XYZ file of C-alpha atoms in Angstrom:
373
model
C -97.869 12.573 74.633
C -98.825 13.358 71.040
C -97.969 11.553 67.841
C -94.816 13.577 67.153
C -93.509 12.950 70.657
C -94.230 9.222 70.464
C -92.423 8.894 67.139
C -89.281 10.334 68.737
C -89.059 7.101 70.731
C -87.016 4.739 68.576
C -89.054 1.619 69.394
C -92.355 3.305 68.482
C -90.933 4.577 65.183
C -89.458 1.162 64.344
C -92.711 -0.719 65.106
C -94.899 1.707 63.143
C -92.469 1.694 60.224
C -92.149 -2.111 60.218
C -95.917 -2.718 60.158
C -96.613 0.026 57.614
C -93.869 -0.900 55.148
C -94.622 -4.619 55.375
C -98.305 -4.152 54.481
C -97.450 -1.567 51.819
C -94.936 -3.907 50.171
C -97.495 -6.673 49.519
C -99.191 -6.742 46.087
C -102.933 -5.988 46.244
C -104.805 -7.739 43.412
C -108.308 -7.586 42.003
C -109.791 -10.839 40.656
C -112.882 -11.672 38.642
C -114.805 -14.914 38.403
C -114.628 -16.361 34.880
C -116.360 -19.709 34.390
C -115.893 -20.654 38.040
C -112.217 -19.680 37.944
C -110.604 -16.747 39.748
C -108.620 -14.712 37.218
C -106.582 -11.532 37.660
C -108.689 -8.587 36.441
C -105.731 -6.779 34.913
C -107.869 -4.602 32.619
C -110.301 -3.432 35.294
C -110.226 -0.019 36.965
C -110.255 -1.719 40.332
C -106.997 -3.547 39.548
C -105.441 -0.288 38.353
C -106.570 1.484 41.519
C -105.299 -1.101 44.016
C -102.202 -2.443 42.297
C -100.899 0.348 40.105
C -102.035 3.855 41.032
C -104.405 4.840 43.861
C -104.247 8.486 42.772
C -102.275 10.808 40.542
C -99.692 11.621 43.185
C -99.009 8.384 45.094
C -97.778 4.886 44.419
C -99.632 2.017 46.129
C -96.699 1.740 48.558
C -97.030 5.417 49.527
C -100.805 5.140 49.927
C -100.951 2.032 52.115
C -98.011 3.119 54.258
C -99.804 6.394 55.025
C -103.040 4.525 55.776
C -101.267 2.075 58.105
C -99.545 4.862 60.032
C -102.882 6.578 60.665
C -104.474 3.254 61.631
C -101.769 2.255 64.109
C -101.275 5.658 65.732
C -104.773 7.132 65.667
C -106.964 4.042 65.489
C -108.622 5.035 62.192
C -107.438 5.423 58.606
C -109.540 7.395 56.138
C -109.341 7.881 52.376
C -111.641 9.953 50.164
C -112.919 7.997 47.164
C -113.394 9.692 43.781
C -115.892 7.939 41.474
C -116.794 8.160 37.793
C -120.288 8.496 36.323
C -120.895 4.756 36.671
C -119.994 4.872 40.353
C -116.693 2.988 40.041
C -113.799 4.229 42.174
C -111.084 5.946 40.136
C -108.930 7.456 42.916
C -108.375 7.279 46.673
C -106.835 10.103 48.706
C -105.685 9.592 52.326
C -107.171 12.031 54.849
C -105.324 12.771 58.116
C -107.287 11.104 60.889
C -106.983 14.178 63.127
C -108.975 16.180 60.579
C -111.839 13.677 60.151
C -114.887 13.248 62.369
C -117.451 10.504 61.794
C -121.136 10.781 62.675
C -123.946 8.219 62.619
C -127.231 9.611 61.299
C -130.709 8.670 62.525
C -131.269 6.353 59.553
C -128.123 4.371 60.473
C -125.910 5.701 57.685
C -122.664 7.533 58.365
C -121.161 10.802 57.240
C -117.600 12.047 57.585
C -116.679 15.665 58.241
C -113.273 16.466 56.764
C -111.841 19.751 58.063
C -109.337 21.618 55.891
C -108.449 24.904 57.544
C -111.712 26.751 58.098
C -113.573 24.655 55.519
C -115.524 21.472 56.203
C -116.317 18.856 53.529
C -119.139 16.433 54.377
C -118.705 13.030 52.716
C -121.107 10.092 52.620
C -119.896 6.682 53.781
C -119.870 5.360 50.189
C -117.182 7.918 49.371
C -114.860 7.169 52.301
C -112.647 4.127 52.824
C -112.538 3.681 56.599
C -110.166 1.150 58.165
C -110.773 0.781 61.905
C -108.649 -0.450 64.767
C -110.131 -2.242 67.776
C -113.302 -0.396 68.795
C -117.088 -0.423 68.771
C -117.339 -1.270 65.072
C -118.104 2.327 64.082
C -114.823 4.001 64.994
C -111.518 2.604 66.186
C -109.813 3.471 69.451
C -106.542 5.379 69.317
C -103.971 2.977 70.723
C -101.580 5.845 71.395
C -103.978 7.255 74.008
C -104.109 3.995 75.938
C -100.346 3.449 75.849
C -99.613 6.965 77.106
C -98.149 5.744 80.425
C -95.672 3.500 78.602
C -94.630 6.173 76.107
C -94.189 8.708 78.923
C -92.000 6.226 80.788
C -89.941 5.617 77.668
C -89.538 9.360 77.035
C -88.449 10.030 80.629
C -85.940 7.173 80.671
C -84.571 8.439 77.347
C -84.185 11.938 78.814
C -82.450 10.572 81.921
C -80.093 8.531 79.762
C -79.233 11.605 77.695
C -78.411 13.560 80.853
C -76.311 10.746 82.294
C -74.268 10.166 79.138
C -73.938 13.900 78.511
C -71.803 13.977 81.661
C -69.679 11.111 80.405
C -71.547 8.748 82.692
C -69.873 10.345 85.696
C -71.893 10.921 88.882
C -71.664 14.046 90.979
C -69.186 14.242 93.817
C -67.963 16.230 96.843
C -64.917 18.507 96.736
C -63.542 18.612 100.294
C -61.533 21.652 101.509
C -60.023 22.066 104.969
C -61.176 25.645 105.452
C -64.331 27.719 105.302
C -64.948 29.593 102.041
C -66.982 32.706 101.502
C -69.717 32.915 98.884
C -67.460 34.244 96.132
C -64.732 31.658 96.755
C -67.286 28.843 96.764
C -68.653 29.978 93.368
C -65.111 30.168 91.965
C -64.274 26.635 93.111
C -67.490 25.257 91.621
C -66.811 26.987 88.325
C -63.215 25.752 88.123
C -63.886 22.142 89.063
C -67.327 21.475 87.630
C -65.784 19.341 84.836
C -64.451 16.984 87.489
C -68.000 15.913 88.352
C -69.751 16.321 85.025
C -67.113 14.801 82.762
C -65.467 17.448 80.608
C -62.574 17.262 78.193
C -60.053 17.684 80.986
C -58.399 14.540 82.247
C -55.948 15.962 84.829
C -56.955 18.223 87.716
C -54.602 19.825 90.226
C -55.990 20.109 93.764
C -54.343 22.558 96.169
C -54.474 23.470 99.833
C -55.569 20.103 101.118
C -58.433 19.709 98.640
C -59.720 16.192 97.918
C -62.467 14.993 95.592
C -64.826 12.192 96.630
C -67.091 10.925 93.824
C -70.595 9.816 94.750
C -71.863 6.469 93.491
C -74.622 6.089 90.915
C -78.102 6.181 92.332
C -80.257 3.030 92.107
C -82.338 4.821 89.453
C -79.251 5.395 87.302
C -78.062 1.833 87.846
C -81.404 0.437 86.674
C -81.749 2.858 83.751
C -80.544 0.434 81.088
C -82.790 -2.387 82.323
C -85.722 0.018 82.494
C -85.202 1.073 78.883
C -85.049 -2.559 77.745
C -88.255 -3.433 79.579
C -90.033 -0.347 78.228
C -88.997 -1.250 74.678
C -90.528 -4.708 75.123
C -93.742 -3.131 76.440
C -93.951 -0.866 73.390
C -93.526 -3.888 71.124
C -96.431 -5.555 72.961
C -98.631 -2.507 72.483
C -97.837 -2.282 68.772
C -97.935 -6.054 68.161
C -94.434 -6.441 66.721
C -91.890 -9.068 67.897
C -88.866 -7.286 69.463
C -86.560 -9.110 67.049
C -88.119 -7.241 64.109
C -87.111 -3.882 65.573
C -83.562 -5.053 66.429
C -84.176 -5.151 70.173
C -81.038 -5.988 72.147
C -82.537 -9.030 73.871
C -81.883 -10.917 70.626
C -78.253 -11.527 69.707
C -78.440 -14.124 66.922
C -80.780 -15.377 64.224
C -81.992 -18.948 64.356
C -84.917 -21.304 63.980
C -86.635 -19.888 67.072
C -86.647 -16.401 65.599
C -87.954 -17.749 62.310
C -90.929 -19.209 64.169
C -91.534 -15.888 65.921
C -91.642 -14.078 62.595
C -93.969 -16.696 61.129
C -96.213 -16.224 64.150
C -96.212 -12.474 63.525
C -97.342 -13.057 59.934
C -100.145 -15.328 61.130
C -101.457 -13.540 64.207
C -100.766 -9.875 63.411
C -100.222 -9.330 59.690
C -102.904 -11.604 58.240
C -105.766 -10.208 60.396
C -104.716 -6.693 59.378
C -104.825 -7.649 55.694
C -108.288 -9.194 56.111
C -109.441 -5.968 57.757
C -108.249 -3.946 54.752
C -109.645 -6.387 52.168
C -113.101 -6.384 53.736
C -113.115 -2.584 54.073
C -112.243 -2.242 50.374
C -114.995 -4.672 49.353
C -117.555 -2.830 51.461
C -116.640 0.786 50.697
C -114.650 0.923 47.457
C -116.309 -1.729 45.280
C -119.755 -1.214 43.765
C -122.527 -3.820 44.234
C -121.958 -4.942 40.632
C -118.243 -5.425 41.274
C -118.877 -7.345 44.484
C -121.095 -9.780 42.585
C -118.363 -10.760 40.108
C -115.025 -9.669 41.643
C -112.950 -9.907 44.796
C -109.733 -8.355 46.126
C -106.838 -10.006 47.967
C -103.331 -9.238 49.151
C -100.735 -11.703 47.892
C -98.763 -13.219 50.750
C -96.553 -15.039 48.245
C -94.370 -11.948 48.178
C -93.200 -12.746 51.714
C -91.420 -15.848 50.383
C -89.308 -13.883 47.929
C -86.759 -13.264 50.659
C -86.248 -17.031 51.065
C -85.527 -18.639 47.660
C -85.047 -22.100 49.194
C -88.515 -22.235 50.770
C -90.111 -20.738 47.679
C -88.483 -23.311 45.375
C -89.557 -26.205 47.623
C -93.179 -25.039 47.751
C -93.396 -24.568 43.979
C -91.791 -27.973 43.389
C -94.333 -29.714 45.628
C -97.248 -27.919 43.978
C -96.024 -28.927 40.516
C -95.186 -32.532 41.433
C -98.599 -33.078 43.003
C -100.553 -31.662 40.085
C -101.808 -28.564 41.949
C -100.363 -25.978 39.524
C -98.691 -26.148 36.122
C -95.149 -25.151 35.306
C -96.599 -22.241 33.359
C -98.353 -20.971 36.490
C -95.166 -21.369 38.511
C -93.226 -19.416 35.893
C -95.877 -16.714 35.997
C -95.517 -16.423 39.791
C -91.778 -15.946 39.326
C -92.257 -13.391 36.559
C -90.657 -15.621 33.918
C -91.827 -15.792 30.282
C -94.268 -18.453 29.136
C -92.804 -21.588 27.522
C -94.699 -23.809 25.118
C -95.769 -27.145 26.593
C -95.617 -26.053 30.242
C -99.336 -25.419 30.708
C -100.281 -28.990 31.706
C -100.738 -30.552 35.134
C -98.181 -33.257 35.902
C -97.864 -35.885 38.631
C -94.771 -36.726 40.633
C -94.253 -40.270 39.264
C -93.116 -39.686 35.707
C -94.123 -36.030 35.490
C -96.784 -37.129 32.994
C -100.029 -35.285 32.199
C -102.811 -36.226 34.611
C -104.992 -37.447 31.753
C -102.413 -40.145 30.953
C -102.055 -41.583 34.452
C -102.719 -45.349 34.284
C -101.840 -45.412 30.561
C -98.108 -44.973 31.002
C -96.355 -48.030 32.341
C -94.166 -47.006 35.285
C -90.569 -48.033 35.621
C -90.118 -51.475 37.180
C -90.087 -51.124 40.975
C -90.424 -47.373 40.594
C -91.904 -45.174 43.269
C -94.899 -44.388 41.076
C -96.066 -47.962 40.482
C -99.091 -47.587 42.756
C -100.147 -44.284 41.170
C -100.124 -45.569 37.627
C -102.208 -48.686 38.330
């Protein structure tokens, strides 16, 4: 089964869409080292490329969603890199994986042959961003090829379900007549009473001359069809590394703490490794040696907390109260304007500047007495 056929299976589409949109929705930042401190490189071309505009036609969301779809379905995601005179990347253009062929040369370097119609463009590895799925380290394996048996099973069960419900869920039956019919009479009876077996709009049938209709029961295959489809959906989720709850699988009927842990596990075991894969590929292929010496790139997982204001507020409060970040930094994370006097580290006791701990006398019997001594 090809890509188009696989995407007609609802579970495959939902898993691919969930993984692609989740990665694409995360901010991708470029940082530079300034005096031992990691600072957002807002004015750099690299920041513009990753966070604002990968090319003249796409948003970052469009670009990374297309790359993820190629990665998950075909095992490899490719993007052509345009560079300026200084060698810095100024644009990235996704290339359909089916039109790209990689080749390792005798000297160990790689080239990529990009076929467009009858034309072939040969690109060096420094001009191609290549994100690989599980494989030999040079190219990724197409997961869709290995899960062909499961997708075929899902497609066949979907077809059988369509046929069953197209007949109103009614099985075939036997129309019994107490006399022998000739060929023409038999065809007439079948034509007149076919709705009785297949489930038409008619609801009342008149049987004459001793006719009687005996419906046949559902076959074991039909009886197990629903269970088969559920099991196949779970298998597809395993192949594509997405918890069934995230694609609204019917084995989950309510949201609760258990589901929250499943989603957190998905972030840790599936999403984070994928982000590391992309970050390292960008450092290796997109960034120049000069940029790698002074800069780095990272996805921001903080965006995942925006859907849960309670957890986000608790984390920020703990960071502020323990002197890890300032209120100004917390306001910046929330996109709020800077306020004078908020750019100091404070401790939980009296929310005093760290430099004044031990100088400010704590309240009698207060919780911060030990800290201030």
